[in-house]
mmCIF file of C-alpha atoms and ligand atoms in Angstrom:
data_model
loop_
_atom_site.group_PDB
_atom_site.id
_atom_site.type_symbol
_atom_site.label_atom_id
_atom_site.label_comp_id
_atom_site.label_asym_id
_atom_site.label_seq_id
_atom_site.Cartn_x
_atom_site.Cartn_y
_atom_site.Cartn_z
ATOM 1 C CA MET A 1298 -7.291 1.042 -19.064
ATOM 2 C CA SER A 1299 -6.135 -2.585 -19.146
ATOM 3 C CA GLY A 1300 -7.412 -4.658 -16.249
ATOM 4 C CA SER A 1301 -10.595 -2.599 -16.357
ATOM 5 C CA THR A 1302 -14.045 -3.942 -16.957
ATOM 6 C CA GLU A 1303 -16.695 -1.957 -18.851
ATOM 7 C CA GLY A 1304 -14.912 1.246 -17.870
ATOM 8 C CA GLY A 1305 -14.655 0.206 -14.203
ATOM 9 C CA LEU A 1306 -11.599 -1.145 -12.429
ATOM 10 C CA ARG A 1307 -10.790 -4.769 -11.663
ATOM 11 C CA LEU A 1308 -8.774 -4.828 -8.444
ATOM 12 C CA GLY A 1309 -7.322 -7.656 -6.378
ATOM 13 C CA VAL A 1310 -8.049 -7.872 -2.677
ATOM 14 C CA LEU A 1311 -5.760 -9.880 -0.372
ATOM 15 C CA ASP A 1312 -6.915 -9.886 3.258
ATOM 16 C CA GLY A 1313 -3.761 -11.036 5.058
ATOM 17 C CA ASP A 1314 -3.562 -11.751 8.798
ATOM 18 C CA GLY A 1315 -4.461 -10.169 12.148
ATOM 19 C CA ILE A 1316 -6.311 -6.902 11.552
ATOM 20 C CA GLY A 1317 -5.864 -7.422 7.769
ATOM 21 C CA PRO A 1318 -9.449 -8.513 6.986
ATOM 22 C CA GLU A 1319 -10.845 -5.593 9.050
ATOM 23 C CA VAL A 1320 -8.758 -2.832 7.471
ATOM 24 C CA VAL A 1321 -9.049 -4.334 3.973
ATOM 25 C CA ALA A 1322 -12.876 -4.376 4.200
ATOM 26 C CA ALA A 1323 -12.812 -0.793 5.513
ATOM 27 C CA THR A 1324 -10.658 0.145 2.523
ATOM 28 C CA THR A 1325 -12.722 -1.457 -0.252
ATOM 29 C CA THR A 1326 -15.764 0.301 1.264
ATOM 30 C CA VAL A 1327 -14.250 3.790 0.986
ATOM 31 C CA VAL A 1328 -12.738 3.090 -2.467
ATOM 32 C CA ASP A 1329 -16.222 2.131 -3.686
ATOM 33 C CA ALA A 1330 -17.629 5.333 -2.163
ATOM 34 C CA ALA A 1331 -14.912 7.568 -3.665
ATOM 35 C CA LEU A 1332 -15.158 6.064 -7.153
ATOM 36 C CA GLY A 1333 -18.971 6.095 -7.028
ATOM 37 C CA ALA A 1334 -18.976 9.792 -6.098
ATOM 38 C CA ALA A 1335 -16.615 10.495 -9.035
ATOM 39 C CA GLY A 1336 -18.916 8.690 -11.473
ATOM 40 C CA VAL A 1337 -16.670 5.656 -12.067
ATOM 41 C CA PRO A 1338 -18.542 2.345 -12.605
ATOM 42 C CA PRO A 1339 -18.312 -0.096 -9.673
ATOM 43 C CA VAL A 1340 -15.042 -1.930 -9.048
ATOM 44 C CA GLU A 1341 -14.910 -5.652 -9.723
ATOM 45 C CA TRP A 1342 -13.121 -6.882 -6.591
ATOM 46 C CA VAL A 1343 -11.130 -10.095 -7.041
ATOM 47 C CA PRO A 1344 -10.506 -11.786 -3.648
ATOM 48 C CA LEU A 1345 -7.308 -13.851 -3.634
ATOM 49 C CA PRO A 1346 -5.867 -16.270 -1.048
ATOM 50 C CA PHE A 1347 -2.930 -14.748 0.856
ATOM 51 C CA GLY A 1348 -1.348 -15.094 4.287
ATOM 52 C CA ARG A 1349 -1.988 -17.632 7.027
ATOM 53 C CA ALA A 1350 -5.361 -18.761 5.654
ATOM 54 C CA ALA A 1351 -3.704 -19.495 2.289
ATOM 55 C CA LEU A 1352 -0.834 -21.295 4.005
ATOM 56 C CA ASP A 1353 -3.295 -23.529 5.890
ATOM 57 C CA GLU A 1354 -5.421 -24.250 2.801
ATOM 58 C CA PHE A 1355 -2.814 -24.414 0.003
ATOM 59 C CA GLY A 1356 0.477 -24.935 1.862
ATOM 60 C CA ASP A 1357 1.776 -21.529 0.708
ATOM 61 C CA ALA A 1358 1.086 -17.987 1.973
ATOM 62 C CA VAL A 1359 1.319 -16.787 -1.652
ATOM 63 C CA PRO A 1360 -0.147 -19.679 -3.662
ATOM 64 C CA GLU A 1361 0.580 -20.070 -7.375
ATOM 65 C CA ARG A 1362 -3.070 -19.355 -8.185
ATOM 66 C CA THR A 1363 -2.757 -15.949 -6.468
ATOM 67 C CA LEU A 1364 0.353 -15.041 -8.477
ATOM 68 C CA ARG A 1365 -1.347 -16.198 -11.702
ATOM 69 C CA GLU A 1366 -4.392 -14.033 -11.033
ATOM 70 C CA LEU A 1367 -2.245 -11.034 -10.046
ATOM 71 C CA GLU A 1368 -0.508 -11.356 -13.449
ATOM 72 C CA ARG A 1369 -3.866 -10.414 -14.971
ATOM 73 C CA LEU A 1370 -4.490 -7.409 -12.713
ATOM 74 C CA ASP A 1371 -3.058 -3.895 -12.808
ATOM 75 C CA ALA A 1372 -3.477 -3.277 -9.121
ATOM 76 C CA TRP A 1373 -4.482 -4.735 -5.787
ATOM 77 C CA ILE A 1374 -4.921 -4.021 -2.094
ATOM 78 C CA LEU A 1375 -2.743 -6.055 0.244
ATOM 79 C CA GLY A 1376 -3.554 -6.558 3.932
ATOM 80 C CA PRO A 1377 -0.723 -6.881 6.478
ATOM 81 C CA HIS A 1378 0.698 -10.318 7.266
ATOM 82 C CA ASP A 1379 2.082 -11.891 10.422
ATOM 83 C CA ASN A 1380 4.707 -14.212 8.934
ATOM 84 C CA ALA A 1381 6.704 -14.206 12.180
ATOM 85 C CA SER A 1382 3.970 -16.499 13.579
ATOM 86 C CA TYR A 1383 3.961 -18.934 10.627
ATOM 87 C CA PRO A 1384 5.262 -22.451 11.220
ATOM 88 C CA GLY A 1385 8.996 -23.023 10.574
ATOM 89 C CA GLY A 1386 10.153 -22.854 6.978
ATOM 90 C CA HIS A 1387 7.418 -20.394 5.956
ATOM 91 C CA ALA A 1388 8.674 -17.221 7.631
ATOM 92 C CA ASP A 1389 9.788 -15.543 4.345
ATOM 93 C CA PRO A 1390 7.728 -12.297 4.204
ATOM 94 C CA PRO A 1391 4.929 -12.990 1.695
ATOM 95 C CA SER A 1392 4.632 -9.363 0.570
ATOM 96 C CA GLY A 1393 8.376 -9.416 -0.213
ATOM 97 C CA ARG A 1394 7.745 -12.408 -2.482
ATOM 98 C CA ILE A 1395 5.060 -10.495 -4.359
ATOM 99 C CA ARG A 1396 7.319 -7.426 -4.663
ATOM 100 C CA ARG A 1397 10.123 -9.597 -6.045
ATOM 101 C CA HIS A 1398 7.901 -11.610 -8.380
ATOM 102 C CA PHE A 1399 6.515 -8.490 -10.066
ATOM 103 C CA ARG A 1400 9.664 -6.390 -9.613
ATOM 104 C CA LEU A 1401 7.704 -3.681 -7.823
ATOM 105 C CA PHE A 1402 10.823 -1.551 -7.683
ATOM 106 C CA ALA A 1403 9.379 1.666 -6.284
ATOM 107 C CA ASN A 1404 7.993 1.951 -2.773
ATOM 108 C CA ILE A 1405 6.342 5.353 -2.414
ATOM 109 C CA ARG A 1406 5.878 6.415 1.210
ATOM 110 C CA PRO A 1407 4.440 9.884 1.849
ATOM 111 C CA ALA A 1408 4.512 11.377 5.351
ATOM 112 C CA ARG A 1409 2.119 14.226 6.055
ATOM 113 C CA ALA A 1410 0.607 15.312 9.360
ATOM 114 C CA TYR A 1411 -3.191 15.345 9.496
ATOM 115 C CA PRO A 1412 -4.944 18.213 11.286
ATOM 116 C CA GLY A 1413 -6.483 16.739 14.427
ATOM 117 C CA VAL A 1414 -3.749 14.114 14.889
ATOM 118 C CA ARG A 1415 -1.035 15.005 17.387
ATOM 119 C CA ALA A 1416 2.288 14.925 15.529
ATOM 120 C CA ALA A 1417 5.876 15.548 16.597
ATOM 121 C CA ALA A 1418 6.310 17.327 13.257
ATOM 122 C CA PRO A 1419 3.025 19.014 12.334
ATOM 123 C CA ASP A 1420 4.629 20.713 9.311
ATOM 124 C CA ILE A 1421 6.010 17.510 7.739
ATOM 125 C CA ASP A 1422 4.905 16.984 4.118
ATOM 126 C CA LEU A 1423 7.316 14.799 2.188
ATOM 127 C CA VAL A 1424 7.531 11.644 0.095
ATOM 128 C CA ILE A 1425 10.172 8.952 0.478
ATOM 129 C CA VAL A 1426 10.829 7.093 -2.778
ATOM 130 C CA ARG A 1427 12.510 3.867 -1.737
ATOM 131 C CA GLU A 1428 14.156 1.432 -4.153
ATOM 132 C CA ASN A 1429 12.477 -1.864 -3.400
ATOM 133 C CA THR A 1430 14.293 -4.641 -5.236
ATOM 134 C CA GLU A 1431 18.006 -4.346 -4.429
ATOM 135 C CA GLY A 1432 20.225 -2.268 -2.087
ATOM 136 C CA PHE A 1433 21.217 -3.581 1.322
ATOM 137 C CA TYR A 1434 18.360 -6.052 1.711
ATOM 138 C CA ALA A 1435 20.310 -9.256 1.201
ATOM 139 C CA ASP A 1436 17.192 -11.360 0.457
ATOM 140 C CA ARG A 1437 16.518 -9.316 -2.688
ATOM 141 C CA ASN A 1438 19.983 -9.583 -4.144
ATOM 142 C CA MET A 1439 20.464 -13.090 -5.470
ATOM 143 C CA ALA A 1440 18.906 -15.066 -8.313
ATOM 144 C CA ILE A 1441 20.080 -18.230 -6.578
ATOM 145 C CA GLY A 1442 21.144 -18.566 -2.957
ATOM 146 C CA SER A 1443 21.054 -15.980 -0.218
ATOM 147 C CA GLY A 1444 22.881 -12.662 -0.087
ATOM 148 C CA GLU A 1445 23.516 -13.325 3.582
ATOM 149 C CA PHE A 1446 25.809 -16.158 4.594
ATOM 150 C CA ALA A 1447 28.084 -17.375 7.381
ATOM 151 C CA PRO A 1448 31.407 -19.147 6.605
ATOM 152 C CA THR A 1449 31.651 -20.088 10.305
ATOM 153 C CA PRO A 1450 29.145 -19.705 13.151
ATOM 154 C CA ASP A 1451 31.115 -16.638 14.249
ATOM 155 C CA VAL A 1452 31.520 -14.913 10.869
ATOM 156 C CA ALA A 1453 28.570 -13.498 8.917
ATOM 157 C CA LEU A 1454 28.551 -11.612 5.617
ATOM 158 C CA SER A 1455 25.880 -9.755 3.729
ATOM 159 C CA VAL A 1456 25.854 -8.583 0.102
ATOM 160 C CA GLY A 1457 24.646 -5.161 -0.967
ATOM 161 C CA LEU A 1458 23.627 -4.693 -4.601
ATOM 162 C CA ILE A 1459 23.315 -1.434 -6.503
ATOM 163 C CA THR A 1460 22.850 -1.463 -10.263
ATOM 164 C CA ARG A 1461 22.782 1.282 -12.861
ATOM 165 C CA ALA A 1462 19.445 -0.048 -14.139
ATOM 166 C CA GLY A 1463 17.825 -0.137 -10.681
ATOM 167 C CA SER A 1464 19.154 3.309 -9.752
ATOM 168 C CA THR A 1465 18.015 4.770 -13.085
ATOM 169 C CA ALA A 1466 14.467 3.470 -12.666
ATOM 170 C CA ILE A 1467 14.083 4.774 -9.116
ATOM 171 C CA ALA A 1468 15.673 8.122 -10.023
ATOM 172 C CA HIS A 1469 13.077 8.687 -12.760
ATOM 173 C CA GLU A 1470 10.313 7.760 -10.339
ATOM 174 C CA ALA A 1471 11.563 10.203 -7.690
ATOM 175 C CA LEU A 1472 12.201 13.029 -10.145
ATOM 176 C CA ARG A 1473 8.686 12.684 -11.560
ATOM 177 C CA ALA A 1474 7.305 12.774 -8.018
ATOM 178 C CA ALA A 1475 9.342 15.907 -7.218
ATOM 179 C CA ARG A 1476 8.221 17.586 -10.436
ATOM 180 C CA ALA A 1477 4.575 16.963 -9.466
ATOM 181 C CA ARG A 1478 5.169 18.458 -5.989
ATOM 182 C CA ARG A 1479 7.441 21.320 -4.887
ATOM 183 C CA GLY A 1480 10.258 20.492 -7.310
ATOM 184 C CA ARG A 1481 12.938 19.473 -4.789
ATOM 185 C CA LEU A 1482 14.732 16.139 -4.521
ATOM 186 C CA THR A 1483 17.239 14.941 -1.912
ATOM 187 C CA ILE A 1484 19.381 11.893 -2.758
ATOM 188 C CA VAL A 1485 20.084 10.017 0.489
ATOM 189 C CA HIS A 1486 23.158 7.753 0.485
ATOM 190 C CA LYS A 1487 26.312 6.857 2.401
ATOM 191 C CA ALA A 1488 28.898 7.272 -0.341
ATOM 192 C CA ASN A 1489 31.575 8.323 2.149
ATOM 193 C CA VAL A 1490 31.842 4.748 3.513
ATOM 194 C CA LEU A 1491 30.276 2.821 0.594
ATOM 195 C CA PRO A 1492 31.881 4.687 -2.322
ATOM 196 C CA LEU A 1493 31.263 2.001 -4.969
ATOM 197 C CA THR A 1494 27.647 1.021 -4.234
ATOM 198 C CA MET A 1495 26.248 4.239 -2.802
ATOM 199 C CA GLY A 1496 28.576 6.274 -5.012
ATOM 200 C CA LEU A 1497 27.014 4.619 -8.087
ATOM 201 C CA PHE A 1498 23.512 5.264 -6.743
ATOM 202 C CA ARG A 1499 24.267 8.944 -6.151
ATOM 203 C CA SER A 1500 25.986 9.540 -9.485
ATOM 204 C CA VAL A 1501 23.235 7.795 -11.488
ATOM 205 C CA CYS A 1502 20.586 9.896 -9.682
ATOM 206 C CA TYR A 1503 22.480 13.091 -10.620
ATOM 207 C CA GLU A 1504 22.899 11.914 -14.242
ATOM 208 C CA ILE A 1505 19.166 11.265 -14.590
ATOM 209 C CA ALA A 1506 18.387 14.559 -12.846
ATOM 210 C CA ALA A 1507 19.960 16.378 -15.800
ATOM 211 C CA GLU A 1508 16.825 15.367 -17.743
ATOM 212 C CA TYR A 1509 14.674 17.227 -15.174
ATOM 213 C CA PRO A 1510 16.156 20.745 -15.101
ATOM 214 C CA ASP A 1511 13.055 22.045 -13.288
ATOM 215 C CA VAL A 1512 13.863 19.889 -10.209
ATOM 216 C CA THR A 1513 16.441 21.151 -7.677
ATOM 217 C CA VAL A 1514 18.584 18.208 -6.549
ATOM 218 C CA THR A 1515 20.833 17.930 -3.495
ATOM 219 C CA ASP A 1516 22.282 14.954 -1.636
ATOM 220 C CA GLU A 1517 22.889 14.013 2.006
ATOM 221 C CA HIS A 1518 24.481 11.173 3.942
ATOM 222 C CA VAL A 1519 21.824 9.005 5.554
ATOM 223 C CA ASP A 1520 22.971 9.742 9.119
ATOM 224 C CA ALA A 1521 22.857 13.477 8.483
ATOM 225 C CA ALA A 1522 19.462 13.073 6.804
ATOM 226 C CA ALA A 1523 18.032 11.247 9.846
ATOM 227 C CA ALA A 1524 19.075 14.116 12.125
ATOM 228 C CA HIS A 1525 17.899 16.739 9.622
ATOM 229 C CA LEU A 1526 14.528 14.980 9.338
ATOM 230 C CA VAL A 1527 13.960 15.348 13.074
ATOM 231 C CA ARG A 1528 15.349 18.902 13.262
ATOM 232 C CA ALA A 1529 13.634 20.463 10.237
ATOM 233 C CA PRO A 1530 11.320 18.023 8.415
ATOM 234 C CA ALA A 1531 9.688 20.845 6.444
ATOM 235 C CA ASP A 1532 12.978 21.275 4.539
ATOM 236 C CA TYR A 1533 12.225 18.085 2.590
ATOM 237 C CA ASP A 1534 9.995 17.538 -0.435
ATOM 238 C CA VAL A 1535 10.985 14.194 -2.052
ATOM 239 C CA LEU A 1536 13.786 11.900 -0.844
ATOM 240 C CA VAL A 1537 15.170 9.048 -2.926
ATOM 241 C CA THR A 1538 17.210 6.261 -1.390
ATOM 242 C CA GLU A 1539 18.057 2.570 -1.411
ATOM 243 C CA ASN A 1540 15.990 -0.170 0.187
ATOM 244 C CA LEU A 1541 17.249 -0.410 3.770
ATOM 245 C CA PHE A 1542 17.784 3.329 4.331
ATOM 246 C CA GLY A 1543 14.327 3.963 2.867
ATOM 247 C CA ASP A 1544 12.717 1.477 5.228
ATOM 248 C CA ILE A 1545 14.270 3.101 8.283
ATOM 249 C CA LEU A 1546 13.763 6.723 7.237
ATOM 250 C CA SER A 1547 10.138 6.150 6.258
ATOM 251 C CA ASP A 1548 9.304 4.674 9.670
ATOM 252 C CA LEU A 1549 10.937 7.727 11.235
ATOM 253 C CA ALA A 1550 9.010 10.078 8.960
ATOM 254 C CA GLY A 1551 5.756 8.165 9.581
ATOM 255 C CA GLU A 1552 6.150 8.467 13.329
ATOM 256 C CA LEU A 1553 7.017 12.189 13.045
ATOM 257 C CA SER A 1554 3.767 12.662 11.111
ATOM 258 C CA GLY A 1555 1.716 11.277 14.000
ATOM 259 C CA SER A 1556 1.738 7.483 14.009
ATOM 260 C CA LEU A 1557 2.771 4.511 11.925
ATOM 261 C CA GLY A 1558 -0.939 3.575 12.057
ATOM 262 C CA ILE A 1559 -1.689 6.333 9.537
ATOM 263 C CA ALA A 1560 1.335 5.885 7.242
ATOM 264 C CA PRO A 1561 0.362 4.845 3.680
ATOM 265 C CA SER A 1562 2.463 3.281 0.939
ATOM 266 C CA VAL A 1563 2.207 1.937 -2.565
ATOM 267 C CA ASN A 1564 4.605 -0.452 -4.337
ATOM 268 C CA CYS A 1565 4.881 0.004 -8.079
ATOM 269 C CA SER A 1566 6.410 -1.027 -11.350
ATOM 270 C CA ALA A 1567 5.550 0.638 -14.648
ATOM 271 C CA ARG A 1568 2.574 -1.742 -15.032
ATOM 272 C CA LYS A 1569 1.524 -2.808 -11.547
ATOM 273 C CA ALA A 1570 0.624 -1.154 -8.266
ATOM 274 C CA MET A 1571 0.042 -2.634 -4.809
ATOM 275 C CA ALA A 1572 -1.447 -0.659 -1.903
ATOM 276 C CA GLN A 1573 0.082 -1.737 1.418
ATOM 277 C CA ALA A 1574 0.001 -0.029 4.818
ATOM 278 C CA VAL A 1575 3.366 0.515 6.497
ATOM 279 C CA HIS A 1576 2.141 -1.114 9.757
ATOM 280 C CA GLY A 1577 1.994 -4.854 10.482
ATOM 281 C CA ALA A 1578 -0.847 -7.264 11.310
ATOM 282 C CA ALA A 1579 -1.275 -6.027 14.919
ATOM 283 C CA PRO A 1580 -2.361 -9.461 16.249
ATOM 284 C CA ASP A 1581 -2.815 -7.945 19.739
ATOM 285 C CA ILE A 1582 -5.952 -6.071 18.614
ATOM 286 C CA ALA A 1583 -7.186 -8.346 15.800
ATOM 287 C CA GLY A 1584 -10.908 -9.102 15.755
ATOM 288 C CA ARG A 1585 -11.822 -6.336 18.209
ATOM 289 C CA GLY A 1586 -13.094 -3.884 15.612
ATOM 290 C CA ILE A 1587 -10.764 -1.093 16.747
ATOM 291 C CA ALA A 1588 -8.008 -1.233 14.108
ATOM 292 C CA ASN A 1589 -7.146 2.081 12.521
ATOM 293 C CA PRO A 1590 -7.920 1.808 8.781
ATOM 294 C CA VAL A 1591 -6.350 5.163 7.800
ATOM 295 C CA ALA A 1592 -3.000 3.747 6.630
ATOM 296 C CA LEU A 1593 -4.552 1.280 4.198
ATOM 297 C CA GLN A 1594 -7.294 3.688 3.117
ATOM 298 C CA GLY A 1595 -4.582 6.292 2.416
ATOM 299 C CA SER A 1596 -2.580 3.626 0.546
ATOM 300 C CA ALA A 1597 -5.643 2.940 -1.614
ATOM 301 C CA ALA A 1598 -5.869 6.667 -2.406
ATOM 302 C CA LEU A 1599 -2.234 6.515 -3.604
ATOM 303 C CA LEU A 1600 -3.135 3.480 -5.702
ATOM 304 C CA LEU A 1601 -6.072 5.285 -7.312
ATOM 305 C CA ARG A 1602 -3.863 8.286 -8.063
ATOM 306 C CA ARG A 1603 -1.380 5.982 -9.750
ATOM 307 C CA LEU A 1604 -4.079 4.262 -11.816
ATOM 308 C CA GLY A 1605 -5.641 7.600 -12.730
ATOM 309 C CA GLU A 1606 -2.288 8.986 -13.920
ATOM 310 C CA ARG A 1607 -1.420 5.819 -15.818
ATOM 311 C CA GLY A 1608 -4.748 5.653 -17.633
ATOM 312 C CA ALA A 1609 -5.105 9.454 -17.863
ATOM 313 C CA ASP A 1610 -8.497 9.026 -16.199
ATOM 314 C CA GLN A 1611 -9.564 12.271 -14.548
ATOM 315 C CA ARG A 1612 -12.445 10.625 -12.677
ATOM 316 C CA VAL A 1613 -10.122 8.170 -10.942
ATOM 317 C CA LEU A 1614 -7.789 11.061 -10.063
ATOM 318 C CA THR A 1615 -10.778 12.952 -8.656
ATOM 319 C CA ALA A 1616 -11.694 9.904 -6.547
ATOM 320 C CA ALA A 1617 -8.113 9.707 -5.207
ATOM 321 C CA GLY A 1618 -8.150 13.373 -4.185
ATOM 322 C CA ALA A 1619 -11.616 13.063 -2.638
ATOM 323 C CA LEU A 1620 -10.585 10.043 -0.568
ATOM 324 C CA GLU A 1621 -7.479 11.836 0.730
ATOM 325 C CA ALA A 1622 -9.566 14.918 1.558
ATOM 326 C CA ALA A 1623 -12.243 12.810 3.293
ATOM 327 C CA LEU A 1624 -9.660 11.103 5.533
ATOM 328 C CA GLY A 1625 -8.265 14.516 6.481
ATOM 329 C CA ALA A 1626 -11.716 15.985 7.151
ATOM 330 C CA VAL A 1627 -12.849 13.088 9.353
ATOM 331 C CA LEU A 1628 -9.644 13.161 11.433
ATOM 332 C CA ALA A 1629 -9.835 16.961 11.678
ATOM 333 C CA ALA A 1630 -13.382 16.572 13.027
ATOM 334 C CA GLY A 1631 -11.961 14.498 15.891
ATOM 335 C CA VAL A 1632 -13.214 11.085 14.736
ATOM 336 C CA ALA A 1633 -10.394 8.599 15.408
ATOM 337 C CA THR A 1634 -9.716 5.046 16.560
ATOM 338 C CA PRO A 1635 -8.235 4.346 20.044
ATOM 339 C CA ASP A 1636 -4.603 4.191 18.838
ATOM 340 C CA LEU A 1637 -4.935 7.919 18.022
ATOM 341 C CA GLY A 1638 -6.673 8.642 21.327
ATOM 342 C CA GLY A 1639 -10.204 8.490 19.922
ATOM 343 C CA THR A 1640 -13.160 6.234 20.665
ATOM 344 C CA ALA A 1641 -14.357 5.326 17.145
ATOM 345 C CA THR A 1642 -14.484 1.722 16.002
ATOM 346 C CA THR A 1643 -13.085 0.777 12.591
ATOM 347 C CA SER A 1644 -16.586 0.740 11.128
ATOM 348 C CA GLU A 1645 -17.631 4.036 12.764
ATOM 349 C CA PHE A 1646 -14.540 5.716 11.332
ATOM 350 C CA THR A 1647 -15.186 4.156 7.923
ATOM 351 C CA GLY A 1648 -18.835 5.260 8.011
ATOM 352 C CA ALA A 1649 -17.707 8.827 8.701
ATOM 353 C CA VAL A 1650 -15.362 8.673 5.684
ATOM 354 C CA GLU A 1651 -18.203 7.343 3.515
ATOM 355 C CA ARG A 1652 -20.427 10.245 4.595
ATOM 356 C CA ALA A 1653 -17.614 12.719 3.903
ATOM 357 C CA LEU A 1654 -17.540 11.246 0.394
ATOM 358 C CA GLY A 1655 -21.225 11.977 0.000
ATOM 359 C CA ARG A 1656 -22.731 8.561 0.773
ATOM 360 C CA PRO A 1657 -25.912 8.833 2.855
HETATM 361 P P1 LIG B 2062 5.655 -5.986 11.454
HETATM 362 O O1 LIG B 2062 7.030 -6.422 11.807
HETATM 363 O O2 LIG B 2062 4.884 -6.968 10.635
HETATM 364 O O3 LIG B 2062 5.577 -4.573 10.920
HETATM 365 P P2 LIG B 2062 5.183 -5.309 14.222
HETATM 366 O O4 LIG B 2062 4.933 -6.331 15.300
HETATM 367 O O5 LIG B 2062 6.482 -4.609 14.175
HETATM 368 O O6 LIG B 2062 4.825 -5.949 12.818
HETATM 369 P P3 LIG B 2062 2.614 -3.985 14.114
HETATM 370 O O7 LIG B 2062 1.891 -5.239 13.783
HETATM 371 O O8 LIG B 2062 2.515 -2.863 13.145
HETATM 372 O O9 LIG B 2062 4.152 -4.153 14.362
HETATM 373 O O10 LIG B 2062 2.121 -3.514 15.550
HETATM 374 C C1 LIG B 2062 2.861 -2.657 16.409
HETATM 375 C C2 LIG B 2062 1.899 -2.003 17.392
HETATM 376 O O11 LIG B 2062 1.125 -1.019 16.692
HETATM 377 C C3 LIG B 2062 0.900 -2.979 18.022
HETATM 378 O O12 LIG B 2062 0.660 -2.632 19.374
HETATM 379 C C4 LIG B 2062 -0.354 -2.777 17.213
HETATM 380 O O13 LIG B 2062 -1.542 -3.021 17.927
HETATM 381 C C5 LIG B 2062 -0.269 -1.301 16.788
HETATM 382 N N1 LIG B 2062 -0.873 -1.094 15.462
HETATM 383 C C6 LIG B 2062 -0.314 -1.378 14.261
HETATM 384 N N2 LIG B 2062 -1.160 -1.102 13.269
HETATM 385 C C7 LIG B 2062 -2.273 -0.605 13.836
HETATM 386 C C8 LIG B 2062 -3.520 -0.136 13.322
HETATM 387 N N3 LIG B 2062 -3.773 -0.093 12.011
HETATM 388 N N4 LIG B 2062 -4.450 0.269 14.216
HETATM 389 C C9 LIG B 2062 -4.204 0.269 15.527
HETATM 390 N N5 LIG B 2062 -3.057 -0.159 16.082
HETATM 391 C C10 LIG B 2062 -2.098 -0.595 15.246
#
């Protein structure tokens, strides 16, 4: 596997802000335990400057040296950032810059309820495959200039961008995901009011679906899908949609599964993968040792699965499955951080996951 070292993995680690350093450390710990139990040589962790500390030291939350080093890595773990608190002129979301730089076009966001965690939808088990580089996120849509502009102070416009190439890539990603699960895909769009952009997205998804005859494909308007998700979440297997709709629906699905604090995600291209929790930097609880690490630990499990599939490495796939199972077992045993109603600290929870993975 490229980016590997003597059979082990070489992975970037970017702490970020707020609770970032706490949940990132909790995540590298359980990744080491899962890979060790599966017989994979130790990871070479590559710490890289990112977030407020990088801004203070290098004048940039994503310094050039970080991007250069990431070029040489297949995968990394990204802590949350608190760019809203950065000084003026630096508020551009730093993870968005990394996604754009590496064209991490697929944002994979599963939502599954864990036994032991109270969930509005205990039977939810779905994956949202969100296009990550275009759609109705105006900041992603221009090579030069902004996709959002105001001819007068009282008139504002925003550009949406859907391309055949972008829709094709995300359709393949979603269809592969559906094939590996229960074989059902729902295309989520709004082609009734956006017939050109969302119409293109929908028709490209159906065209690509013809190459996957084993996957059953349907489509829904995004407003209907939001209601359907609340009414009968178990109806869904994999959903594919554009950037903005995917952001909103995945927060909804994450909350239905229990809490945003447990919602994992991974951002991918064909060559790169970045584990990133759905939640933010939670500055209100930073440094208190009570942050819930499940979202980032679950994101790391997704990352390992991706790396295992890409390199056809059964041991890495075993580690991914074991980490997911360990998180479920620890939560089912009632060990949880305060946000989920428990009393465990971040390190107590992480220790329980390590033990579930067989570490003494
Ligand atoms: P962003 O816009 O960057 O997503 P935000 O301000 O919308 O950030 P978060 O930083 O995710 O949201 O925090 C929202 C609330 O959820 C806060 O009260 C925070 O303490 C809590 N929270 C978020 N993540 C966690 C976590 N991992 N563990 C415990 N509580 C969390």
